[in-house]
CSV table of C-alpha atoms in Angstrom, one decimal:
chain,number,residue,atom,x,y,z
A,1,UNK,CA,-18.3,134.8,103.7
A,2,UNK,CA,-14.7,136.2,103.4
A,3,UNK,CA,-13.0,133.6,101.5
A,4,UNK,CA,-9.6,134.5,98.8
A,5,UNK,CA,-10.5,131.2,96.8
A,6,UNK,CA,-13.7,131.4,96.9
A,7,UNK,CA,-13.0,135.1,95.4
A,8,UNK,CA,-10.6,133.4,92.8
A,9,UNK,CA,-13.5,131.0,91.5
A,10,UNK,CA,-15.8,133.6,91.3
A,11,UNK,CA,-13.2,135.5,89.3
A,12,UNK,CA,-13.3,138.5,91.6
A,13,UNK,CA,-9.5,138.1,92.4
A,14,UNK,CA,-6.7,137.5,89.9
A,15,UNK,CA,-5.2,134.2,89.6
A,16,UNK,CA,-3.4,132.2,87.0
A,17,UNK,CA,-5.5,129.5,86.4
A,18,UNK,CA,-3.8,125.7,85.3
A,19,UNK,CA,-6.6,123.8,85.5
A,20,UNK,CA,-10.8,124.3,85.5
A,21,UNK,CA,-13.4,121.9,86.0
A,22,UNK,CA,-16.8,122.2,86.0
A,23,UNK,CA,-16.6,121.2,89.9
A,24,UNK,CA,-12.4,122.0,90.9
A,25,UNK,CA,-10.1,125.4,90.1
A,26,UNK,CA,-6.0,124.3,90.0
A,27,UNK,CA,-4.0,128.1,90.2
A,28,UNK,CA,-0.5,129.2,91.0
A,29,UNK,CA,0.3,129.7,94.4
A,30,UNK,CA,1.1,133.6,95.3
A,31,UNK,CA,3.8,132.1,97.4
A,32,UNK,CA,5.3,129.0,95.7
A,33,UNK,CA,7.6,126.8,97.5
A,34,UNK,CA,9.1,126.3,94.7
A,35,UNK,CA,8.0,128.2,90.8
A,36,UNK,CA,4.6,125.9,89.4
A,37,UNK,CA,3.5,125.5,93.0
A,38,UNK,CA,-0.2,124.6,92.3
A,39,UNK,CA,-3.2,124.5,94.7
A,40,UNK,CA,-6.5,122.8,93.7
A,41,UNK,CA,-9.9,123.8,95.0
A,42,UNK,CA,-13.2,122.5,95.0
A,43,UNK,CA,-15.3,125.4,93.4
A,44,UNK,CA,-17.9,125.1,96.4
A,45,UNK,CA,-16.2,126.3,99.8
A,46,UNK,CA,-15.6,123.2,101.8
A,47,UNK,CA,-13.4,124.0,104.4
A,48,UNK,CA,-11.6,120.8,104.9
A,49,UNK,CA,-11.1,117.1,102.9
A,50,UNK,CA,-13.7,115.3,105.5
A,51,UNK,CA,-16.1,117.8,104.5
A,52,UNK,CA,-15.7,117.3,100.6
A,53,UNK,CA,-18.6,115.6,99.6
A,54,UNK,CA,-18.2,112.1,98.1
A,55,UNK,CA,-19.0,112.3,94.5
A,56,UNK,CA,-16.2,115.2,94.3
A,57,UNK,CA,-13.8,113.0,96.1
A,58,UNK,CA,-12.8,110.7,92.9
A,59,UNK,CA,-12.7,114.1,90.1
A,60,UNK,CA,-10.3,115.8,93.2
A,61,UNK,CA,-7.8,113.2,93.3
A,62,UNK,CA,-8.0,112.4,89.9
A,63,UNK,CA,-7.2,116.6,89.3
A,64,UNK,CA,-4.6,116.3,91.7
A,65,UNK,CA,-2.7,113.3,89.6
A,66,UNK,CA,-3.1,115.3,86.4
A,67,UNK,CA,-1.3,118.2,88.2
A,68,UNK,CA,1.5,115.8,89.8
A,69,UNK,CA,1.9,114.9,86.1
A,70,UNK,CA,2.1,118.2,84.9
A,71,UNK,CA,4.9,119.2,87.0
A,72,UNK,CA,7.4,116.4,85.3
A,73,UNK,CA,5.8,117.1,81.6
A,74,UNK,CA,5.8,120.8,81.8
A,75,UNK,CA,7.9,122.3,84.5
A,76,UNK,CA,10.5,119.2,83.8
A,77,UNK,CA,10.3,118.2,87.9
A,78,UNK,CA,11.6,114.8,88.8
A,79,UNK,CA,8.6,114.2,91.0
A,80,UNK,CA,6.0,116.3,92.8
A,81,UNK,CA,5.2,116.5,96.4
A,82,UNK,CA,1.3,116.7,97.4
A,83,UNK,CA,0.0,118.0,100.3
A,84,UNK,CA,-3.1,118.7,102.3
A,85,UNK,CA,-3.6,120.3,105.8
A,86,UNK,CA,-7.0,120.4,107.4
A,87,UNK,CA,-7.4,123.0,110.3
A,88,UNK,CA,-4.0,122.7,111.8
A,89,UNK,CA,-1.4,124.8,109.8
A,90,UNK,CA,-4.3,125.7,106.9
A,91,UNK,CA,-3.7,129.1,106.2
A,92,UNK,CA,-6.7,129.9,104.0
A,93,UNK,CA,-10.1,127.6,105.4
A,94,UNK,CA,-11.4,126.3,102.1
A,95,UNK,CA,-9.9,122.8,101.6
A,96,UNK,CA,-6.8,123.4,99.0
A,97,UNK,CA,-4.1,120.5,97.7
A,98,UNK,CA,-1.1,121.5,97.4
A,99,UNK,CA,0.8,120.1,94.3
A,100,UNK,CA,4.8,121.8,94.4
A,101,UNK,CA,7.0,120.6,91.8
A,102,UNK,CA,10.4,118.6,93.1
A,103,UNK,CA,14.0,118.2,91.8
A,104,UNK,CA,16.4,116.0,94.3
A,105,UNK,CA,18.6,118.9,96.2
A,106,UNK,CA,16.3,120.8,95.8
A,107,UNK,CA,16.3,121.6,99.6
A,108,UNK,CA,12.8,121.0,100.7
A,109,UNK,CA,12.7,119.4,104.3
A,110,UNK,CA,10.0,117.9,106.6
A,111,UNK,CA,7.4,120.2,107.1
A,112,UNK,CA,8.9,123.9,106.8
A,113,UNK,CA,8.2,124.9,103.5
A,114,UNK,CA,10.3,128.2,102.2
A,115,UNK,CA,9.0,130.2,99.5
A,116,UNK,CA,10.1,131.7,96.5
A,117,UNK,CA,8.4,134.7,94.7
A,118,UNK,CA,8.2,134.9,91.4
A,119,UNK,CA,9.9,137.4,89.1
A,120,UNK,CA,7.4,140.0,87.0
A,121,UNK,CA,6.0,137.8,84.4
A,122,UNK,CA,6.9,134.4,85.6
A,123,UNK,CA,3.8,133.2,86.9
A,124,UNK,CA,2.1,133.3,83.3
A,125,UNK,CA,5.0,131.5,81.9
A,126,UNK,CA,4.4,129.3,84.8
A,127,UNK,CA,1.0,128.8,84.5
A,128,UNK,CA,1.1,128.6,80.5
A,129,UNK,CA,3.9,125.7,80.5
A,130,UNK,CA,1.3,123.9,82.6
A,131,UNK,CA,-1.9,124.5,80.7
A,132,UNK,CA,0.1,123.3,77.8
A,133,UNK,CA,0.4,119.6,78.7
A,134,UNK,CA,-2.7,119.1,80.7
């Protein structure tokens, strides 16, 4: 199996981790809508959220509040938007939440979601401020 998150949980490709579990990973996006863009994966490759088997589905959601916390507590968002695709418009096949930090103005509309690299030695920052009040 060719999978880049799988590759990131077994540690064979770089990421900057915000969250472990002994069941979920929580990184930075490479390609953040907007800086502290997190995605959240279940360690074992499921490709999509009917696949996820039950007894992860209550630790995944509970992960994902923690993050959508994390984003007003460390990143000082006003709010978070969460998201999930599953086969339509999923870029990598391994079931991933997306959990983007939110300001009002910020510019985010519908569906198209621009991104915004980071600057050399942001995403640590990034990654830190959240680690740091989960």
């Amino acid at each position: 199996m060719d999978c880049v998150f799988c590759s990131i949980v077994a540690g064979e490709t770089p990421a900057e981790v915000v969250l472990e579990t002994e069941a979920l990973l929580a990184f930075l996006d490479r390609r953040p809508v907007f800086k502290g863009h997190v995605l959240l994966v279940p360690k074992e490759h499921h490709v999509t959220l009917p696949d996820l088997p039950a007894e992860l589905r209550d630790p995944f959601l509970a992960a994902a509040q923690r993050l959508a916390t994390a984003m007003v507590a460390g990143l000082g968002a006003q709010g978070s938007f969460v998201a999930m695709n599953n086969t339509v418009s999923q870029s990598v096949p391994h079931l991933h939440c997306h959990v983007v930090p939110r300001t009002k103005g910020d510019g985010l509309r519908g569906f198209f979601w621009p991104r915004r690299p980071y600057a050399d030695g942001e995403p640590a920052a990034y990654a830190e401020r959240l680690r740091s009040v989960l």
